[in-house]
GROMACS .gro file of C-alpha atoms in nm:
model
  137
    1MET     CA    1   5.515  29.767   8.595
    2GLY     CA    2   5.353  29.507   8.820
    3PHE     CA    3   5.250  29.581   9.176
    4LYS     CA    4   5.255  29.325   9.453
    5SER     CA    5   4.942  29.419   9.646
    6SER     CA    6   4.592  29.546   9.599
    7LEU     CA    7   4.663  29.824   9.853
    8CYS     CA    8   4.937  29.953   9.629
    9ASN     CA    9   4.717  29.920   9.320
   10GLU     CA   10   4.445  30.125   9.489
   11TYR     CA   11   4.672  30.429   9.503
   12THR     CA   12   4.880  30.381   9.193
   13THR     CA   13   4.623  30.281   8.934
   14THR     CA   14   4.392  30.524   8.759
   15PRO     CA   15   4.020  30.441   8.715
   16ASP     CA   16   4.088  30.319   8.361
   17GLY     CA   17   4.349  30.070   8.489
   18LYS     CA   18   4.665  30.258   8.393
   19THR     CA   19   4.955  30.305   8.629
   20ASN     CA   20   4.954  30.651   8.785
   21VAL     CA   21   5.312  30.738   8.703
   22LEU     CA   22   5.276  31.092   8.841
   23PHE     CA   23   5.202  30.961   9.191
   24LEU     CA   24   5.495  30.722   9.179
   25LEU     CA   25   5.728  30.997   9.060
   26VAL     CA   26   5.613  31.235   9.334
   27LEU     CA   27   5.658  30.978   9.611
   28SER     CA   28   5.993  30.870   9.471
   29ALA     CA   29   6.114  31.229   9.449
   30PHE     CA   30   5.996  31.289   9.805
   31LEU     CA   31   6.188  30.990   9.937
   32PHE     CA   32   6.507  31.083   9.758
   33SER     CA   33   6.487  31.458   9.817
   34THR     CA   34   6.422  31.423  10.191
   35GLU     CA   35   6.770  31.283  10.235
   36ALA     CA   36   6.924  31.549  10.012
   37LEU     CA   37   6.741  31.834  10.185
   38SER     CA   38   6.846  31.718  10.529
   39GLY     CA   39   7.206  31.792  10.433
   40SER     CA   40   7.307  31.463  10.588
   41ARG     CA   41   7.530  31.204  10.432
   42ASP     CA   42   7.373  30.942  10.656
   43PRO     CA   43   7.143  30.696  10.481
   44LEU     CA   44   6.771  30.759  10.490
   45ARG     CA   45   6.611  30.553  10.771
   46VAL     CA   46   6.239  30.524  10.701
   47VAL     CA   47   5.962  30.384  10.918
   48SER     CA   48   5.632  30.328  10.741
   49ILE     CA   49   5.329  30.304  10.967
   50ALA     CA   50   5.091  30.230  10.681
   51PRO     CA   51   5.102  29.904  10.483
   52ASN     CA   52   5.005  30.075  10.157
   53ILE     CA   53   5.295  30.316  10.188
   54THR     CA   54   5.527  30.022  10.259
   55ASP     CA   55   5.404  29.847   9.944
   56ILE     CA   56   5.467  30.155   9.733
   57ILE     CA   57   5.818  30.204   9.874
   58VAL     CA   58   5.898  29.841   9.791
   59ASP     CA   59   5.758  29.879   9.439
   60LEU     CA   60   5.969  30.191   9.386
   61GLY     CA   61   6.277  29.982   9.459
   62VAL     CA   62   6.386  30.167   9.773
   63ALA     CA   63   6.292  29.905  10.033
   64ASP     CA   64   6.649  29.915  10.163
   65ALA     CA   65   6.563  30.251  10.324
   66LEU     CA   66   6.295  30.086  10.540
   67ILE     CA   67   6.404  30.013  10.897
   68GLY     CA   68   6.055  29.971  11.045
   69VAL     CA   69   5.709  29.875  10.921
   70THR     CA   70   5.373  29.786  11.070
   71SER     CA   71   5.280  29.436  11.173
   72HIS     CA   72   5.046  29.433  10.872
   73ALA     CA   73   5.321  29.463  10.610
   74GLN     CA   74   5.307  29.147  10.401
   75VAL     CA   75   5.556  29.181  10.116
   76ASP     CA   76   5.860  28.951  10.123
   77GLU     CA   77   6.107  29.238  10.078
   78VAL     CA   78   6.034  29.362  10.432
   79ALA     CA   79   6.015  29.026  10.609
   80HIS     CA   80   6.344  29.106  10.790
   81VAL     CA   81   6.249  29.465  10.882
   82ALA     CA   82   6.159  29.552  11.243
   83ARG     CA   83   5.790  29.567  11.330
   84VAL     CA   84   5.662  29.872  11.518
   85GLY     CA   85   5.307  29.757  11.589
   86ASP     CA   86   5.040  29.925  11.383
   87LEU     CA   87   4.877  30.265  11.359
   88TYR     CA   88   4.639  30.184  11.644
   89ALA     CA   89   4.893  30.018  11.874
   90LEU     CA   90   5.221  30.185  11.784
   91ASP     CA   91   5.528  30.068  11.977
   92VAL     CA   92   5.695  30.403  12.046
   93GLU     CA   93   5.988  30.239  12.228
   94SER     CA   94   6.070  30.043  11.912
   95LEU     CA   95   6.060  30.367  11.714
   96PHE     CA   96   6.308  30.529  11.954
   97ALA     CA   97   6.543  30.232  11.923
   98LEU     CA   98   6.534  30.246  11.541
   99LYS     CA   99   6.631  30.616  11.527
  100PRO     CA  100   6.439  30.695  11.206
  101THR     CA  101   6.512  30.997  10.993
  102LEU     CA  102   6.163  30.981  10.837
  103ILE     CA  103   5.830  30.841  10.959
  104LEU     CA  104   5.557  30.805  10.695
  105ALA     CA  105   5.190  30.777  10.791
  106VAL     CA  106   4.848  30.814  10.634
  107ARG     CA  107   4.691  31.136  10.766
  108GLU     CA  108   4.340  30.995  10.793
  109GLY     CA  109   4.457  30.720  11.029
  110MET     CA  110   4.634  30.949  11.274
  111THR     CA  111   4.465  31.051  11.598
  112PRO     CA  112   4.547  31.392  11.747
  113TYR     CA  113   4.718  31.218  12.042
  114ARG     CA  114   4.936  30.997  11.820
  115ARG     CA  115   5.023  31.292  11.596
  116ALA     CA  116   5.126  31.502  11.898
  117LEU     CA  117   5.326  31.215  12.050
  118LEU     CA  118   5.521  31.151  11.731
  119ALA     CA  119   5.571  31.522  11.661
  120LYS     CA  120   5.705  31.576  12.014
  121HIS     CA  121   5.950  31.285  12.012
  122PHE     CA  122   6.042  31.295  11.644
  123PRO     CA  123   6.031  31.665  11.547
  124GLY     CA  124   6.037  31.720  11.173
  125LYS     CA  125   6.048  31.348  11.098
  126LEU     CA  126   5.676  31.270  11.075
  127HIS     CA  127   5.529  31.315  10.729
  128GLU     CA  128   5.163  31.242  10.676
  129ILE     CA  129   5.035  31.148  10.332
  130SER     CA  130   4.670  31.212  10.250
  131ILE     CA  131   4.550  31.016   9.953
  132LEU     CA  132   4.192  30.897   9.958
  133SER     CA  133   4.139  30.873   9.586
  134ILE     CA  134   4.317  30.917   9.256
  135ALA     CA  135   4.185  31.273   9.249
  136ASP     CA  136   4.402  31.351   9.553
  137ILE     CA  137   4.721  31.275   9.363
   0.00000   0.00000   0.00000
C-alpha cells in the first residue's frame, strides 16, 4: 500500500517502516460507522480541517465523502473540494454552507475558542483525533 504524502506516512507507518494497518482499520471503521450510527440514509459529508487526516481519508479510498478540506490539502483527489481556510483561520461561513455531517480535526491544534465555536454551531459533528505518535494508535 503506497501513501501519497509524508504527513500520512507519519501516522500510518510504524518505526520499523511497516504500514500500521490497525490505525487504518480503526479510522476506516470510524468513517463508515459514523454514517451507520447516525441512522441516516444521507451520504456522509465530511470536512477535514487537518491535512494529514485528509491524506489518510484519500488513501483509504473514501475521498468522495469529503466536502471540505483545509487550504493546505495538496493531494489531487481533493483538488475540486471546497476549501474552508485552515485550523488557524477557519472560514465558519463556508462550513455552514457545506452542511457537514462530520468535522474531523486534530485535537492538539484546536484552541478552546475554536472548539467551543464548532461545538456550538455543529453539535455532535466535531470529532477530534489525537495522534502524536505511533504509540497513541
